mmCIF file of C-alpha atoms and ligand atoms in Angstrom:
data_model
loop_
_atom_site.group_PDB
_atom_site.id
_atom_site.type_symbol
_atom_site.label_atom_id
_atom_site.label_comp_id
_atom_site.label_asym_id
_atom_site.label_seq_id
_atom_site.Cartn_x
_atom_site.Cartn_y
_atom_site.Cartn_z
ATOM 1 C CA MET A 1 130.474 62.478 106.044
ATOM 2 C CA SER A 2 129.026 58.987 106.550
ATOM 3 C CA GLU A 3 131.512 56.289 105.557
ATOM 4 C CA ALA A 4 130.898 52.819 104.160
ATOM 5 C CA PRO A 5 132.081 49.963 106.415
ATOM 6 C CA GLY A 6 134.805 49.041 103.930
ATOM 7 C CA GLY A 7 136.889 52.205 104.547
ATOM 8 C CA LYS A 8 137.815 55.295 102.594
ATOM 9 C CA PRO A 9 137.096 55.153 98.840
ATOM 10 C CA LEU A 10 139.744 53.799 96.483
ATOM 11 C CA GLY A 11 140.189 55.416 93.088
ATOM 12 C CA VAL A 12 140.739 53.264 90.028
ATOM 13 C CA PHE A 13 142.252 54.869 86.966
ATOM 14 C CA GLY A 14 142.643 52.779 83.804
ATOM 15 C CA GLY A 15 143.865 53.922 80.454
ATOM 16 C CA THR A 16 146.055 53.119 77.526
ATOM 17 C CA PHE A 17 148.592 55.696 78.712
ATOM 18 C CA ASP A 18 150.350 55.727 75.318
ATOM 19 C CA PRO A 19 152.069 57.678 76.868
ATOM 20 C CA VAL A 20 150.836 58.926 80.266
ATOM 21 C CA HIS A 21 150.788 62.730 80.373
ATOM 22 C CA ASN A 22 150.321 65.604 82.796
ATOM 23 C CA ALA A 23 146.537 65.794 82.386
ATOM 24 C CA HIS A 24 146.303 62.147 83.561
ATOM 25 C CA LEU A 25 148.433 63.080 86.558
ATOM 26 C CA ARG A 26 146.365 66.139 87.447
ATOM 27 C CA LEU A 27 143.126 64.215 86.968
ATOM 28 C CA ALA A 28 144.237 61.593 89.550
ATOM 29 C CA GLU A 29 145.758 64.148 91.915
ATOM 30 C CA GLU A 30 142.714 66.365 91.951
ATOM 31 C CA ALA A 31 140.364 63.374 92.274
ATOM 32 C CA LEU A 32 142.103 62.344 95.494
ATOM 33 C CA ASP A 33 141.243 65.653 97.200
ATOM 34 C CA ARG A 34 137.969 66.478 95.493
ATOM 35 C CA LEU A 35 136.464 63.047 95.913
ATOM 36 C CA GLY A 36 137.956 62.136 99.304
ATOM 37 C CA LEU A 37 139.875 59.132 97.979
ATOM 38 C CA ALA A 38 142.447 57.210 100.033
ATOM 39 C CA GLN A 39 144.549 56.331 96.991
ATOM 40 C CA VAL A 40 144.416 56.097 93.231
ATOM 41 C CA ARG A 41 145.307 52.762 91.659
ATOM 42 C CA TRP A 42 146.668 53.196 88.158
ATOM 43 C CA ILE A 43 145.870 50.314 85.808
ATOM 44 C CA PRO A 44 147.459 50.558 82.370
ATOM 45 C CA ALA A 45 145.609 48.457 79.794
ATOM 46 C CA GLY A 46 147.465 45.447 78.457
ATOM 47 C CA GLN A 47 145.782 45.311 75.081
ATOM 48 C CA PRO A 48 143.063 47.977 75.045
ATOM 49 C CA ALA A 49 139.901 46.368 73.739
ATOM 50 C CA CYS A 50 138.079 49.296 72.099
ATOM 51 C CA ARG A 51 140.813 51.170 70.205
ATOM 52 C CA ALA A 52 143.756 50.845 67.845
ATOM 53 C CA ALA A 53 146.838 49.029 69.113
ATOM 54 C CA PRO A 54 149.147 51.326 71.108
ATOM 55 C CA LEU A 55 152.358 52.474 69.448
ATOM 56 C CA VAL A 56 154.675 51.063 72.105
ATOM 57 C CA SER A 57 154.639 47.856 74.123
ATOM 58 C CA ALA A 58 152.512 47.293 77.186
ATOM 59 C CA ALA A 59 155.683 46.861 79.257
ATOM 60 C CA GLN A 60 156.952 50.270 78.115
ATOM 61 C CA ARG A 61 153.603 51.971 78.836
ATOM 62 C CA LEU A 62 153.620 50.382 82.292
ATOM 63 C CA GLU A 63 157.198 51.555 82.914
ATOM 64 C CA MET A 64 156.279 55.091 81.882
ATOM 65 C CA VAL A 65 153.358 55.128 84.344
ATOM 66 C CA ARG A 66 155.756 53.778 87.014
ATOM 67 C CA LEU A 67 158.171 56.665 86.318
ATOM 68 C CA ALA A 68 155.401 59.255 86.165
ATOM 69 C CA ILE A 69 153.839 58.388 89.533
ATOM 70 C CA ALA A 70 157.076 57.572 91.407
ATOM 71 C CA GLY A 71 157.295 59.368 94.707
ATOM 72 C CA ASN A 72 153.572 60.006 95.099
ATOM 73 C CA PRO A 73 152.495 57.961 98.137
ATOM 74 C CA ARG A 74 148.826 58.339 97.199
ATOM 75 C CA PHE A 75 149.366 56.652 93.803
ATOM 76 C CA GLU A 76 149.769 52.954 93.329
ATOM 77 C CA LEU A 77 150.543 50.948 90.183
ATOM 78 C CA ASP A 78 148.559 47.858 89.253
ATOM 79 C CA SER A 79 150.256 45.813 86.530
ATOM 80 C CA ALA A 80 147.615 43.056 86.366
ATOM 81 C CA GLU A 81 146.153 44.006 82.982
ATOM 82 C CA VAL A 82 149.593 44.273 81.460
ATOM 83 C CA ASP A 83 150.729 41.008 83.059
ATOM 84 C CA ALA A 84 147.640 39.218 81.737
ATOM 85 C CA ALA A 85 148.782 39.907 78.140
ATOM 86 C CA GLN A 86 145.285 39.687 76.757
ATOM 87 C CA SER A 87 142.488 42.115 75.974
ATOM 88 C CA SER A 88 141.783 44.410 78.913
ATOM 89 C CA TYR A 89 138.227 44.918 80.122
ATOM 90 C CA THR A 90 137.259 47.072 83.084
ATOM 91 C CA VAL A 91 134.448 44.924 84.561
ATOM 92 C CA PRO A 92 136.700 41.839 85.081
ATOM 93 C CA THR A 93 139.354 44.147 86.505
ATOM 94 C CA LEU A 94 136.885 45.571 89.053
ATOM 95 C CA GLU A 95 135.712 42.043 89.854
ATOM 96 C CA ARG A 96 139.318 41.095 90.517
ATOM 97 C CA LEU A 97 139.841 44.087 92.765
ATOM 98 C CA ARG A 98 136.720 43.153 94.774
ATOM 99 C CA GLN A 99 138.454 39.829 95.550
ATOM 100 C CA THR A 100 141.535 41.522 97.116
ATOM 101 C CA ALA A 101 141.953 42.201 100.806
ATOM 102 C CA ALA A 102 142.625 45.910 100.109
ATOM 103 C CA CYS A 103 139.153 46.280 98.589
ATOM 104 C CA GLY A 104 136.753 43.451 99.428
ATOM 105 C CA ALA A 105 133.056 43.716 98.813
ATOM 106 C CA GLN A 106 132.385 46.785 100.927
ATOM 107 C CA ARG A 107 135.030 49.366 100.211
ATOM 108 C CA PRO A 108 133.849 52.147 97.897
ATOM 109 C CA LEU A 109 135.565 51.914 94.526
ATOM 110 C CA VAL A 110 135.598 54.972 92.309
ATOM 111 C CA LEU A 111 136.315 54.463 88.618
ATOM 112 C CA LEU A 112 137.899 57.674 87.264
ATOM 113 C CA VAL A 113 137.198 58.506 83.647
ATOM 114 C CA GLY A 114 137.488 61.563 81.457
ATOM 115 C CA ALA A 115 134.320 62.972 79.901
ATOM 116 C CA ASP A 116 135.204 61.512 76.486
ATOM 117 C CA ALA A 117 135.697 58.020 77.869
ATOM 118 C CA PHE A 118 132.456 58.310 79.864
ATOM 119 C CA ALA A 119 130.476 59.135 76.721
ATOM 120 C CA GLY A 120 131.951 56.022 75.103
ATOM 121 C CA LEU A 121 130.972 53.730 77.999
ATOM 122 C CA PRO A 122 128.192 51.841 76.075
ATOM 123 C CA ALA A 123 130.928 50.374 73.874
ATOM 124 C CA TRP A 124 132.639 48.760 76.853
ATOM 125 C CA HIS A 125 132.356 45.020 77.510
ATOM 126 C CA ARG A 126 129.548 44.401 80.088
ATOM 127 C CA TRP A 127 129.263 48.123 80.778
ATOM 128 C CA GLU A 128 125.868 47.760 82.503
ATOM 129 C CA SER A 129 127.660 45.888 85.325
ATOM 130 C CA LEU A 130 130.057 48.739 86.103
ATOM 131 C CA LEU A 131 127.870 50.518 88.654
ATOM 132 C CA ALA A 132 127.255 47.290 90.556
ATOM 133 C CA LEU A 133 131.012 47.180 91.159
ATOM 134 C CA ALA A 134 132.073 50.830 91.463
ATOM 135 C CA HIS A 135 131.029 54.435 91.441
ATOM 136 C CA ILE A 136 132.027 56.452 88.421
ATOM 137 C CA ALA A 137 133.641 59.895 88.662
ATOM 138 C CA VAL A 138 133.716 61.866 85.432
ATOM 139 C CA ALA A 139 136.451 64.458 84.990
ATOM 140 C CA HIS A 140 135.715 67.391 82.758
ATOM 141 C CA ARG A 141 137.818 67.501 79.600
ATOM 142 C CA PRO A 142 138.114 70.351 77.098
ATOM 143 C CA GLY A 143 135.705 69.767 74.237
ATOM 144 C CA PHE A 144 133.623 67.085 75.957
ATOM 145 C CA PRO A 145 130.577 68.360 77.862
ATOM 146 C CA VAL A 146 129.245 66.260 80.765
ATOM 147 C CA ASP A 147 125.494 66.490 80.533
ATOM 148 C CA ALA A 148 122.742 64.051 79.847
ATOM 149 C CA ALA A 149 121.711 65.824 76.624
ATOM 150 C CA SER A 150 125.037 64.978 74.969
ATOM 151 C CA LEU A 151 125.199 61.344 76.072
ATOM 152 C CA PRO A 152 123.934 58.314 74.089
ATOM 153 C CA GLY A 153 120.382 57.364 75.171
ATOM 154 C CA ALA A 154 120.955 54.338 77.394
ATOM 155 C CA LEU A 155 123.782 56.092 79.209
ATOM 156 C CA ALA A 156 121.827 59.354 79.538
ATOM 157 C CA SER A 157 119.062 57.544 81.479
ATOM 158 C CA ILE A 158 121.544 55.933 83.784
ATOM 159 C CA TYR A 159 123.374 59.188 84.292
ATOM 160 C CA LYS A 160 120.147 60.973 85.278
ATOM 161 C CA GLU A 161 119.186 58.201 87.649
ATOM 162 C CA ARG A 162 122.599 57.696 89.298
ATOM 163 C CA TYR A 163 124.035 61.246 89.235
ATOM 164 C CA ARG A 164 124.773 62.724 92.677
ATOM 165 C CA PRO A 165 125.780 66.364 92.974
ATOM 166 C CA ASP A 166 127.811 65.833 96.167
ATOM 167 C CA ALA A 167 130.959 63.650 96.190
ATOM 168 C CA ALA A 168 130.127 62.693 99.763
ATOM 169 C CA ALA A 169 127.799 60.065 98.238
ATOM 170 C CA LEU A 170 130.895 58.085 97.208
ATOM 171 C CA ALA A 171 131.847 57.289 100.778
ATOM 172 C CA ALA A 172 128.361 56.207 101.780
ATOM 173 C CA ALA A 173 128.139 53.087 99.598
ATOM 174 C CA PRO A 174 130.475 50.639 97.884
ATOM 175 C CA ALA A 175 129.242 51.436 94.347
ATOM 176 C CA GLY A 176 126.389 52.781 92.246
ATOM 177 C CA CYS A 177 126.721 56.617 92.005
ATOM 178 C CA ILE A 178 127.960 58.903 89.245
ATOM 179 C CA VAL A 179 129.574 62.198 90.139
ATOM 180 C CA ASN A 180 131.591 64.602 88.056
ATOM 181 C CA PHE A 181 134.354 66.991 88.910
ATOM 182 C CA ALA A 182 135.763 70.063 87.217
ATOM 183 C CA MET A 183 139.490 69.352 87.241
ATOM 184 C CA THR A 184 141.895 72.003 85.958
ATOM 185 C CA GLN A 185 141.253 71.999 82.263
ATOM 186 C CA LEU A 186 144.312 70.759 80.360
ATOM 187 C CA ASP A 187 144.006 70.266 76.647
ATOM 188 C CA ILE A 188 146.647 67.545 76.553
ATOM 189 C CA SER A 189 146.114 64.158 74.913
ATOM 190 C CA ALA A 190 148.403 61.251 74.215
ATOM 191 C CA THR A 191 147.546 61.731 70.557
ATOM 192 C CA LYS A 192 148.960 65.271 70.723
ATOM 193 C CA VAL A 193 152.073 64.095 72.575
ATOM 194 C CA ARG A 194 152.682 61.302 70.055
ATOM 195 C CA ALA A 195 152.263 63.776 67.172
ATOM 196 C CA LEU A 196 154.844 66.145 68.650
ATOM 197 C CA LEU A 197 157.280 63.277 69.234
ATOM 198 C CA SER A 198 156.908 62.000 65.715
ATOM 199 C CA LYS A 199 157.960 65.405 64.409
ATOM 200 C CA GLY A 200 160.899 65.611 66.824
ATOM 201 C CA HIS A 201 159.240 68.476 68.695
ATOM 202 C CA SER A 202 159.481 69.082 72.440
ATOM 203 C CA THR A 203 156.958 67.515 74.827
ATOM 204 C CA ARG A 204 158.521 69.120 77.885
ATOM 205 C CA TYR A 205 155.902 70.307 80.422
ATOM 206 C CA LEU A 206 153.228 68.127 78.779
ATOM 207 C CA ILE A 207 154.712 64.950 80.236
ATOM 208 C CA PRO A 208 157.007 64.469 83.258
ATOM 209 C CA ASP A 209 160.702 65.079 82.690
ATOM 210 C CA ALA A 210 161.477 61.465 83.512
ATOM 211 C CA LEU A 211 159.335 60.417 80.536
ATOM 212 C CA VAL A 212 160.978 62.859 78.196
ATOM 213 C CA THR A 213 164.280 61.112 79.043
ATOM 214 C CA TYR A 214 162.810 57.582 78.867
ATOM 215 C CA ILE A 215 161.152 58.207 75.472
ATOM 216 C CA HIS A 216 164.330 59.754 74.066
ATOM 217 C CA ASP A 217 166.562 56.961 75.401
ATOM 218 C CA HIS A 218 164.289 54.202 74.027
ATOM 219 C CA HIS A 219 163.665 55.957 70.685
ATOM 220 C CA LEU A 220 159.905 55.739 71.107
ATOM 221 C CA TYR A 221 157.201 57.411 69.021
ATOM 222 C CA LEU A 222 159.592 58.387 66.210
ATOM 223 C CA GLU A 223 158.141 58.841 62.749
ATOM 224 C CA ASN A 224 158.484 55.613 60.795
HETATM 225 P P1 ATP B 1 144.599 59.224 73.166
HETATM 226 O O1 ATP B 1 144.869 60.641 72.737
HETATM 227 O O2 ATP B 1 145.675 58.233 72.695
HETATM 228 O O3 ATP B 1 143.203 58.749 72.907
HETATM 229 P P2 ATP B 1 144.249 60.046 75.973
HETATM 230 O O4 ATP B 1 145.112 61.272 76.128
HETATM 231 O O5 ATP B 1 142.759 60.231 75.858
HETATM 232 O O6 ATP B 1 144.817 59.147 74.756
HETATM 233 P P3 ATP B 1 143.961 57.628 77.566
HETATM 234 O O7 ATP B 1 145.076 56.795 78.070
HETATM 235 O O8 ATP B 1 143.148 57.140 76.440
HETATM 236 O O9 ATP B 1 144.584 59.090 77.170
HETATM 237 O O10 ATP B 1 143.029 58.132 78.712
HETATM 238 C C1 ATP B 1 142.907 57.517 79.979
HETATM 239 C C2 ATP B 1 141.862 58.325 80.727
HETATM 240 O O11 ATP B 1 142.258 59.694 80.981
HETATM 241 C C3 ATP B 1 140.516 58.395 79.963
HETATM 242 O O12 ATP B 1 139.461 58.246 80.916
HETATM 243 C C4 ATP B 1 140.515 59.823 79.399
HETATM 244 O O13 ATP B 1 139.220 60.340 79.251
HETATM 245 C C5 ATP B 1 141.279 60.583 80.504
HETATM 246 N N1 ATP B 1 141.951 61.777 79.975
HETATM 247 C C6 ATP B 1 142.987 61.816 79.120
HETATM 248 N N2 ATP B 1 143.361 63.077 78.882
HETATM 249 C C7 ATP B 1 142.541 63.874 79.599
HETATM 250 C C8 ATP B 1 142.432 65.289 79.734
HETATM 251 N N3 ATP B 1 143.218 66.145 79.068
HETATM 252 N N4 ATP B 1 141.464 65.767 80.597
HETATM 253 C C9 ATP B 1 140.614 64.918 81.249
HETATM 254 N N5 ATP B 1 140.684 63.563 81.134
HETATM 255 C C10 ATP B 1 141.644 63.011 80.299
#
């Protein structure tokens, strides 16, 4: 496999994580092996720009990600979007990462997104700049096909042009390709987890045990 001069690709996984759940964790874990990533950097959104306000504070969502990924040496937490306490946008986040010593201009960056988030890309701030800064790896998600025919027009053209069938393409350049990967299909969503919690039902085995305890102890996601 040819490798870009900047080193092994670094995964970047952003999300609202309201709360983080086991499908997020499997997505990141499988991406490491399937896409040949050195690490996955988790970046919880401070104030997500394109969706309703999260139900719990940014600090609590950050803490839940910290608990969820604890002990995995291939996962790293990036609190910059939460610390910034303003609307979170992916392009400025990637630009910031490019300024760091761990990344620089040459290291391949791989933005990890689920198929639903990928289809919504044209709503993102400065989305046309994403592929100049990173590759995009699209994880299959139940109910969301990954094919050009089901994408909005502008994104479909870019997908056809930039799609590479082999994840080896990610290591060969710092940015610019789209790949997809068929992660273990888990029909888990934060929406579903919140709905269970609001009814007082169990979320065990959908989220890590440490989060079950944290959510219980902090009285989060209760029906109001
Ligand atoms: P919500 O239900 O509140 O919309 P979510 O479960 O989709 O939340 P997010 O924090 O919005 O979680 O998602 C972060 C990223 O994880 C997105 O790219 C999303 O597509 C991806 N993702 C979330 N759940 C899954 C899943 N079950 N399979 C594949 N990708 C997923």
